[in-house]
PDB file of C-alpha atoms in Angstrom:
ATOM      1  CA  UNK A   1      17.787 -29.849   9.126  1.00 29.00           C
ATOM      2  CA  UNK A   2      18.482 -29.070   5.488  1.00 41.00           C
ATOM      3  CA  UNK A   3      17.913 -25.503   4.303  1.00 49.00           C
ATOM      4  CA  UNK A   4      14.587 -24.892   2.553  1.00 45.00           C
ATOM      5  CA  UNK A   5      15.251 -23.868  -1.048  1.00 46.00           C
ATOM      6  CA  UNK A   6      11.740 -24.124  -2.514  1.00 54.00           C
ATOM      7  CA  UNK A   7       8.596 -22.336  -1.392  1.00 60.00           C
ATOM      8  CA  UNK A   8       5.776 -24.755  -0.458  1.00 56.00           C
ATOM      9  CA  UNK A   9       2.911 -24.764  -2.977  1.00 63.00           C
ATOM     10  CA  UNK A  10       0.071 -24.699  -0.465  1.00 61.00           C
ATOM     11  CA  UNK A  11      -2.527 -22.192   0.775  1.00 68.00           C
ATOM     12  CA  UNK A  12      -1.117 -22.744   4.261  1.00 65.00           C
ATOM     13  CA  UNK A  13       2.290 -21.518   3.101  1.00 62.00           C
ATOM     14  CA  UNK A  14       0.741 -18.337   1.708  1.00 64.00           C
ATOM     15  CA  UNK A  15      -1.263 -17.814   4.909  1.00 66.00           C
ATOM     16  CA  UNK A  16       1.911 -18.225   6.958  1.00 62.00           C
ATOM     17  CA  UNK A  17       3.715 -15.666   4.798  1.00 65.00           C
ATOM     18  CA  UNK A  18       0.808 -13.217   5.079  1.00 65.00           C
ATOM     19  CA  UNK A  19       0.772 -13.613   8.848  1.00 63.00           C
ATOM     20  CA  UNK A  20       4.521 -13.079   9.063  1.00 56.00           C
ATOM     21  CA  UNK A  21       4.354  -9.996   6.849  1.00 59.00           C
ATOM     22  CA  UNK A  22       1.533  -8.609   8.962  1.00 57.00           C
ATOM     23  CA  UNK A  23       3.605  -8.960  12.115  1.00 50.00           C
ATOM     24  CA  UNK A  24       6.783  -7.771  10.442  1.00 50.00           C
ATOM     25  CA  UNK A  25       5.151  -4.641   9.060  1.00 49.00           C
ATOM     26  CA  UNK A  26       5.492  -3.061  12.479  1.00 47.00           C
ATOM     27  CA  UNK A  27       9.267  -3.333  12.032  1.00 50.00           C
ATOM     28  CA  UNK A  28      10.315  -0.960   9.278  1.00 47.00           C
ATOM     29  CA  UNK A  29      13.572  -2.888   8.814  1.00 46.00           C
ATOM     30  CA  UNK A  30      11.816  -6.192   8.087  1.00 52.00           C
ATOM     31  CA  UNK A  31      11.660  -7.574   4.552  1.00 66.00           C
ATOM     32  CA  UNK A  32      11.387 -10.905   2.780  1.00 78.00           C
ATOM     33  CA  UNK A  33      14.802 -12.438   2.061  1.00 81.00           C
ATOM     34  CA  UNK A  34      14.262 -15.016  -0.669  1.00 81.00           C
ATOM     35  CA  UNK A  35      17.452 -14.838  -2.704  1.00 85.00           C
ATOM     36  CA  UNK A  36      18.241 -18.054  -4.610  1.00 88.00           C
ATOM     37  CA  UNK A  37      14.909 -19.584  -3.508  1.00 88.00           C
ATOM     38  CA  UNK A  38      12.513 -21.430  -5.826  1.00 90.00           C
ATOM     39  CA  UNK A  39       9.015 -19.898  -5.634  1.00 90.00           C
ATOM     40  CA  UNK A  40       7.458 -21.853  -8.501  1.00 91.00           C
ATOM     41  CA  UNK A  41       3.828 -22.669  -7.741  1.00 86.00           C
ATOM     42  CA  UNK A  42       3.516 -19.903  -5.150  1.00 87.00           C
ATOM     43  CA  UNK A  43       0.772 -17.254  -5.131  1.00 88.00           C
ATOM     44  CA  UNK A  44       2.271 -13.924  -4.036  1.00 90.00           C
ATOM     45  CA  UNK A  45      -0.511 -11.760  -5.427  1.00 92.00           C
ATOM     46  CA  UNK A  46      -1.708  -8.802  -3.301  1.00 91.00           C
ATOM     47  CA  UNK A  47       1.113  -9.290  -0.772  1.00 89.00           C
ATOM     48  CA  UNK A  48       3.148  -6.356   0.583  1.00 90.00           C
ATOM     49  CA  UNK A  49       6.729  -7.328  -0.308  1.00 91.00           C
ATOM     50  CA  UNK A  50       8.297  -3.869  -0.366  1.00 93.00           C
ATOM     51  CA  UNK A  51      12.078  -4.072  -0.288  1.00 93.00           C
ATOM     52  CA  UNK A  52      12.098  -7.860  -0.730  1.00 93.00           C
ATOM     53  CA  UNK A  53      15.483  -9.369  -1.546  1.00 93.00           C
ATOM     54  CA  UNK A  54      14.838 -11.887  -4.329  1.00 94.00           C
ATOM     55  CA  UNK A  55      18.093 -11.821  -6.268  1.00 96.00           C
ATOM     56  CA  UNK A  56      18.744 -14.996  -8.296  1.00 96.00           C
ATOM     57  CA  UNK A  57      15.369 -16.389  -7.197  1.00 93.00           C
ATOM     58  CA  UNK A  58      13.095 -18.479  -9.414  1.00 94.00           C
ATOM     59  CA  UNK A  59       9.595 -17.056  -9.863  1.00 95.00           C
ATOM     60  CA  UNK A  60       8.824 -18.796 -13.147  1.00 96.00           C
ATOM     61  CA  UNK A  61       5.048 -18.707 -13.682  1.00 96.00           C
ATOM     62  CA  UNK A  62       4.425 -17.254 -10.210  1.00 95.00           C
ATOM     63  CA  UNK A  63       1.356 -15.065  -9.593  1.00 94.00           C
ATOM     64  CA  UNK A  64       2.334 -11.613  -8.314  1.00 95.00           C
ATOM     65  CA  UNK A  65      -0.673  -9.549  -9.415  1.00 96.00           C
ATOM     66  CA  UNK A  66      -1.155  -6.351  -7.384  1.00 97.00           C
ATOM     67  CA  UNK A  67       1.833  -7.256  -5.206  1.00 95.00           C
ATOM     68  CA  UNK A  68       3.811  -4.464  -3.558  1.00 95.00           C
ATOM     69  CA  UNK A  69       7.428  -4.935  -4.678  1.00 96.00           C
ATOM     70  CA  UNK A  70       8.703  -1.384  -4.578  1.00 96.00           C
ATOM     71  CA  UNK A  71      12.481  -1.183  -4.027  1.00 96.00           C
ATOM     72  CA  UNK A  72      12.705  -4.983  -4.359  1.00 96.00           C
ATOM     73  CA  UNK A  73      15.941  -6.589  -5.529  1.00 97.00           C
ATOM     74  CA  UNK A  74      15.180  -9.012  -8.359  1.00 97.00           C
ATOM     75  CA  UNK A  75      18.589  -8.983 -10.020  1.00 98.00           C
ATOM     76  CA  UNK A  76      19.219 -12.062 -12.165  1.00 98.00           C
ATOM     77  CA  UNK A  77      15.846 -13.506 -11.121  1.00 98.00           C
ATOM     78  CA  UNK A  78      14.008 -16.006 -13.341  1.00 98.00           C
ATOM     79  CA  UNK A  79      10.597 -14.489 -14.078  1.00 98.00           C
ATOM     80  CA  UNK A  80       9.554 -16.236 -17.300  1.00 98.00           C
ATOM     81  CA  UNK A  81       5.769 -16.430 -17.540  1.00 98.00           C
ATOM     82  CA  UNK A  82       5.258 -14.726 -14.155  1.00 98.00           C
ATOM     83  CA  UNK A  83       2.255 -12.422 -13.743  1.00 98.00           C
ATOM     84  CA  UNK A  84       3.017  -8.976 -12.290  1.00 98.00           C
ATOM     85  CA  UNK A  85      -0.153  -7.342 -13.646  1.00 98.00           C
ATOM     86  CA  UNK A  86      -0.917  -4.101 -11.753  1.00 98.00           C
ATOM     87  CA  UNK A  87       1.945  -4.804  -9.314  1.00 98.00           C
ATOM     88  CA  UNK A  88       3.956  -1.937  -7.828  1.00 98.00           C
ATOM     89  CA  UNK A  89       7.648  -2.399  -8.692  1.00 98.00           C
ATOM     90  CA  UNK A  90       8.678   1.253  -8.483  1.00 98.00           C
ATOM     91  CA  UNK A  91      12.463   1.629  -8.038  1.00 98.00           C
ATOM     92  CA  UNK A  92      12.945  -2.151  -8.101  1.00 98.00           C
ATOM     93  CA  UNK A  93      16.214  -3.539  -9.448  1.00 98.00           C
ATOM     94  CA  UNK A  94      15.595  -6.136 -12.170  1.00 98.00           C
ATOM     95  CA  UNK A  95      19.047  -5.995 -13.719  1.00 98.00           C
ATOM     96  CA  UNK A  96      19.853  -9.177 -15.593  1.00 98.00           C
ATOM     97  CA  UNK A  97      16.472 -10.811 -15.004  1.00 98.00           C
ATOM     98  CA  UNK A  98      14.844 -13.103 -17.553  1.00 98.00           C
ATOM     99  CA  UNK A  99      11.140 -12.378 -17.992  1.00 98.00           C
ATOM    100  CA  UNK A 100      10.136 -13.883 -21.319  1.00 98.00           C
ATOM    101  CA  UNK A 101       6.359 -13.932 -21.810  1.00 98.00           C
ATOM    102  CA  UNK A 102       5.926 -12.349 -18.375  1.00 98.00           C
ATOM    103  CA  UNK A 103       2.947 -10.068 -17.725  1.00 98.00           C
ATOM    104  CA  UNK A 104       3.516  -6.529 -16.431  1.00 98.00           C
ATOM    105  CA  UNK A 105       0.246  -5.120 -17.802  1.00 98.00           C
ATOM    106  CA  UNK A 106      -0.716  -2.019 -15.846  1.00 98.00           C
ATOM    107  CA  UNK A 107       2.276  -2.438 -13.523  1.00 98.00           C
ATOM    108  CA  UNK A 108       3.981   0.531 -11.883  1.00 98.00           C
ATOM    109  CA  UNK A 109       7.623   0.349 -12.991  1.00 98.00           C
ATOM    110  CA  UNK A 110       8.806   3.922 -12.482  1.00 98.00           C
ATOM    111  CA  UNK A 111      12.589   4.261 -12.048  1.00 98.00           C
ATOM    112  CA  UNK A 112      13.067   0.502 -12.463  1.00 98.00           C
ATOM    113  CA  UNK A 113      16.467  -0.859 -13.504  1.00 98.00           C
ATOM    114  CA  UNK A 114      15.968  -3.249 -16.434  1.00 98.00           C
ATOM    115  CA  UNK A 115      19.592  -3.241 -17.635  1.00 98.00           C
ATOM    116  CA  UNK A 116      20.605  -6.482 -19.422  1.00 98.00           C
ATOM    117  CA  UNK A 117      17.111  -7.889 -18.802  1.00 98.00           C
ATOM    118  CA  UNK A 118      15.403 -10.274 -21.229  1.00 98.00           C
ATOM    119  CA  UNK A 119      11.764  -9.264 -21.767  1.00 98.00           C
ATOM    120  CA  UNK A 120      11.055 -11.009 -25.052  1.00 98.00           C
ATOM    121  CA  UNK A 121       7.313 -11.146 -25.801  1.00 98.00           C
ATOM    122  CA  UNK A 122       6.544  -9.677 -22.366  1.00 98.00           C
ATOM    123  CA  UNK A 123       3.249  -7.836 -21.869  1.00 98.00           C
ATOM    124  CA  UNK A 124       4.012  -4.290 -20.677  1.00 98.00           C
ATOM    125  CA  UNK A 125       0.833  -2.741 -22.049  1.00 98.00           C
ATOM    126  CA  UNK A 126      -0.488   0.196 -19.988  1.00 98.00           C
ATOM    127  CA  UNK A 127       2.555  -0.118 -17.683  1.00 98.00           C
ATOM    128  CA  UNK A 128       4.204   2.971 -16.183  1.00 98.00           C
ATOM    129  CA  UNK A 129       7.942   2.921 -16.968  1.00 98.00           C
ATOM    130  CA  UNK A 130       8.684   6.593 -16.365  1.00 98.00           C
ATOM    131  CA  UNK A 131      12.410   7.222 -15.720  1.00 98.00           C
ATOM    132  CA  UNK A 132      13.209   3.512 -16.117  1.00 98.00           C
ATOM    133  CA  UNK A 133      16.713   2.440 -17.215  1.00 98.00           C
ATOM    134  CA  UNK A 134      16.781   0.047 -20.181  1.00 98.00           C
ATOM    135  CA  UNK A 135      20.426  -0.472 -21.113  1.00 98.00           C
ATOM    136  CA  UNK A 136      20.851  -3.548 -23.355  1.00 97.00           C
ATOM    137  CA  UNK A 137      17.290  -4.602 -22.517  1.00 98.00           C
ATOM    138  CA  UNK A 138      15.877  -7.248 -24.862  1.00 98.00           C
ATOM    139  CA  UNK A 139      12.296  -6.197 -25.671  1.00 98.00           C
ATOM    140  CA  UNK A 140      11.882  -8.117 -28.912  1.00 98.00           C
ATOM    141  CA  UNK A 141       8.198  -8.711 -29.711  1.00 98.00           C
ATOM    142  CA  UNK A 142       7.185  -7.092 -26.409  1.00 98.00           C
ATOM    143  CA  UNK A 143       3.774  -5.449 -26.060  1.00 98.00           C
ATOM    144  CA  UNK A 144       4.327  -1.823 -24.999  1.00 98.00           C
ATOM    145  CA  UNK A 145       1.011  -0.460 -26.228  1.00 98.00           C
ATOM    146  CA  UNK A 146      -0.288   2.501 -24.200  1.00 98.00           C
ATOM    147  CA  UNK A 147       2.634   2.236 -21.786  1.00 98.00           C
ATOM    148  CA  UNK A 148       4.278   5.358 -20.363  1.00 98.00           C
ATOM    149  CA  UNK A 149       8.009   5.622 -21.076  1.00 98.00           C
ATOM    150  CA  UNK A 150       8.407   9.297 -20.236  1.00 98.00           C
ATOM    151  CA  UNK A 151      11.959  10.377 -19.320  1.00 98.00           C
ATOM    152  CA  UNK A 152      13.187   6.784 -19.550  1.00 98.00           C
ATOM    153  CA  UNK A 153      16.630   5.860 -20.861  1.00 98.00           C
ATOM    154  CA  UNK A 154      16.409   3.433 -23.754  1.00 97.00           C
ATOM    155  CA  UNK A 155      20.006   2.277 -23.609  1.00 95.00           C
ATOM    156  CA  UNK A 156      23.088   3.994 -24.942  1.00 94.00           C
ATOM    157  CA  UNK A 157      25.137   4.024 -28.129  1.00 93.00           C
ATOM    158  CA  UNK A 158      27.034   0.855 -27.187  1.00 94.00           C
ATOM    159  CA  UNK A 159      24.202  -0.596 -25.082  1.00 96.00           C
ATOM    160  CA  UNK A 160      20.981  -0.044 -27.057  1.00 97.00           C
ATOM    161  CA  UNK A 161      17.577  -1.335 -26.023  1.00 98.00           C
ATOM    162  CA  UNK A 162      16.433  -3.937 -28.565  1.00 98.00           C
ATOM    163  CA  UNK A 163      12.869  -3.149 -29.647  1.00 98.00           C
ATOM    164  CA  UNK A 164      12.712  -5.338 -32.760  1.00 97.00           C
ATOM    165  CA  UNK A 165       9.086  -6.273 -33.360  1.00 98.00           C
ATOM    166  CA  UNK A 166       7.848  -4.466 -30.245  1.00 98.00           C
ATOM    167  CA  UNK A 167       4.361  -2.951 -30.409  1.00 98.00           C
ATOM    168  CA  UNK A 168       4.395   0.695 -29.304  1.00 98.00           C
ATOM    169  CA  UNK A 169       1.080   2.157 -30.427  1.00 98.00           C
ATOM    170  CA  UNK A 170      -0.208   4.734 -27.952  1.00 98.00           C
ATOM    171  CA  UNK A 171       3.031   4.974 -25.941  1.00 98.00           C
ATOM    172  CA  UNK A 172       3.815   8.131 -23.948  1.00 98.00           C
ATOM    173  CA  UNK A 173       7.452   8.953 -24.720  1.00 98.00           C
ATOM    174  CA  UNK A 174       7.955  12.585 -23.715  1.00 98.00           C
ATOM    175  CA  UNK A 175      11.557  13.176 -22.705  1.00 98.00           C
ATOM    176  CA  UNK A 176      12.722   9.628 -23.452  1.00 98.00           C
ATOM    177  CA  UNK A 177      16.308   9.330 -24.684  1.00 98.00           C
ATOM    178  CA  UNK A 178      18.864   6.728 -25.652  1.00 98.00           C
ATOM    179  CA  UNK A 179      19.565   4.343 -28.503  1.00 98.00           C
ATOM    180  CA  UNK A 180      17.344   1.551 -29.757  1.00 98.00           C
ATOM    181  CA  UNK A 181      17.402  -1.231 -32.322  1.00 98.00           C
ATOM    182  CA  UNK A 182      14.284  -1.528 -34.490  1.00 97.00           C
ATOM    183  CA  UNK A 183      12.090  -2.091 -36.316  1.00 98.00           C
ATOM    184  CA  UNK A 184       9.098  -1.110 -34.191  1.00 98.00           C
ATOM    185  CA  UNK A 185       5.385  -1.627 -34.902  1.00 98.00           C
ATOM    186  CA  UNK A 186       3.743   1.757 -34.361  1.00 98.00           C
ATOM    187  CA  UNK A 187       0.135   1.462 -35.533  1.00 97.00           C
ATOM    188  CA  UNK A 188      -2.901   0.023 -33.787  1.00 95.00           C
ATOM    189  CA  UNK A 189      -3.097  -2.999 -36.084  1.00 95.00           C
ATOM    190  CA  UNK A 190       0.637  -3.766 -35.686  1.00 94.00           C
ATOM    191  CA  UNK A 191       1.152  -3.706 -39.447  1.00 95.00           C
ATOM    192  CA  UNK A 192       3.252  -0.522 -39.851  1.00 97.00           C
ATOM    193  CA  UNK A 193       6.910  -1.202 -39.120  1.00 98.00           C
ATOM    194  CA  UNK A 194       9.436   1.635 -38.846  1.00 98.00           C
ATOM    195  CA  UNK A 195      13.210   1.586 -38.613  1.00 98.00           C
ATOM    196  CA  UNK A 196      16.192   3.867 -39.166  1.00 97.00           C
ATOM    197  CA  UNK A 197      15.481   7.515 -39.937  1.00 97.00           C
ATOM    198  CA  UNK A 198      11.742   6.865 -40.162  1.00 98.00           C
ATOM    199  CA  UNK A 199      11.715   5.455 -36.624  1.00 98.00           C
ATOM    200  CA  UNK A 200      13.795   8.374 -35.327  1.00 98.00           C
ATOM    201  CA  UNK A 201      11.276  10.767 -36.877  1.00 98.00           C
ATOM    202  CA  UNK A 202       8.442   8.848 -35.206  1.00 98.00           C
ATOM    203  CA  UNK A 203      10.132   9.154 -31.806  1.00 98.00           C
ATOM    204  CA  UNK A 204      10.661  12.877 -32.405  1.00 98.00           C
ATOM    205  CA  UNK A 205       6.949  13.222 -33.178  1.00 98.00           C
ATOM    206  CA  UNK A 206       6.239  11.620 -29.802  1.00 97.00           C
ATOM    207  CA  UNK A 207       8.305  14.356 -28.052  1.00 98.00           C
ATOM    208  CA  UNK A 208      11.359  12.079 -27.775  1.00 98.00           C
ATOM    209  CA  UNK A 209      13.826  13.712 -30.218  1.00 98.00           C
ATOM    210  CA  UNK A 210      16.831  12.371 -28.305  1.00 98.00           C
ATOM    211  CA  UNK A 211      16.142   8.728 -29.181  1.00 98.00           C
ATOM    212  CA  UNK A 212      18.543   7.398 -31.800  1.00 98.00           C
ATOM    213  CA  UNK A 213      18.140   4.235 -33.874  1.00 98.00           C
ATOM    214  CA  UNK A 214      21.161   1.979 -34.231  1.00 96.00           C
ATOM    215  CA  UNK A 215      21.656  -0.086 -37.375  1.00 89.00           C
ATOM    216  CA  UNK A 216      20.763  -3.743 -37.081  1.00 78.00           C
ATOM    217  CA  UNK A 217      23.681  -6.141 -37.055  1.00 69.00           C
ATOM    218  CA  UNK A 218      23.580  -9.135 -39.392  1.00 60.00           C
TER     219      UNK A 218
END
């Protein structure tokens, strides 16, 4: 029999996964291994998928609201348009993932690895990104309003986080550090754009004096 590479798009498939997870929860070593699988059309919302191995998987447009994905491996996963609203992804590894237009509103993303991730126009409003790593993360036009980025690392001198056009009104930034590329929209109406020394001063006023702003390349 050929290997299954795509998750069935049926309620029965979800019920089977829920039943398996319920049985497997008694075994602390059990986790969902779905690397390289295609989950498009699946509904994984509210499922306990702690420690799931989903590297290189395709979750484009998949519903994952309120899912438990702490410590999950989502390296190089395709997450464009997926909905992780209010999901728990604490300590998950999302290095190299693509998540354009994905929703992480209200998600718990503490200590997440987002290095080399593409989060263009993603919704991270009200998300908790405390102590997250964001080296070379593409956050252009992302919605970061009212998110918590305390103690996070916003890239480095040679690997800045790209925040061009990101909305950051109401962010908590105490202790954040690193290097970013602006400009950033900092007011409630998303009409005030800051860059360079002005943006550095804004970060300092948010208790993040160790954030530097790199010049934009042509």
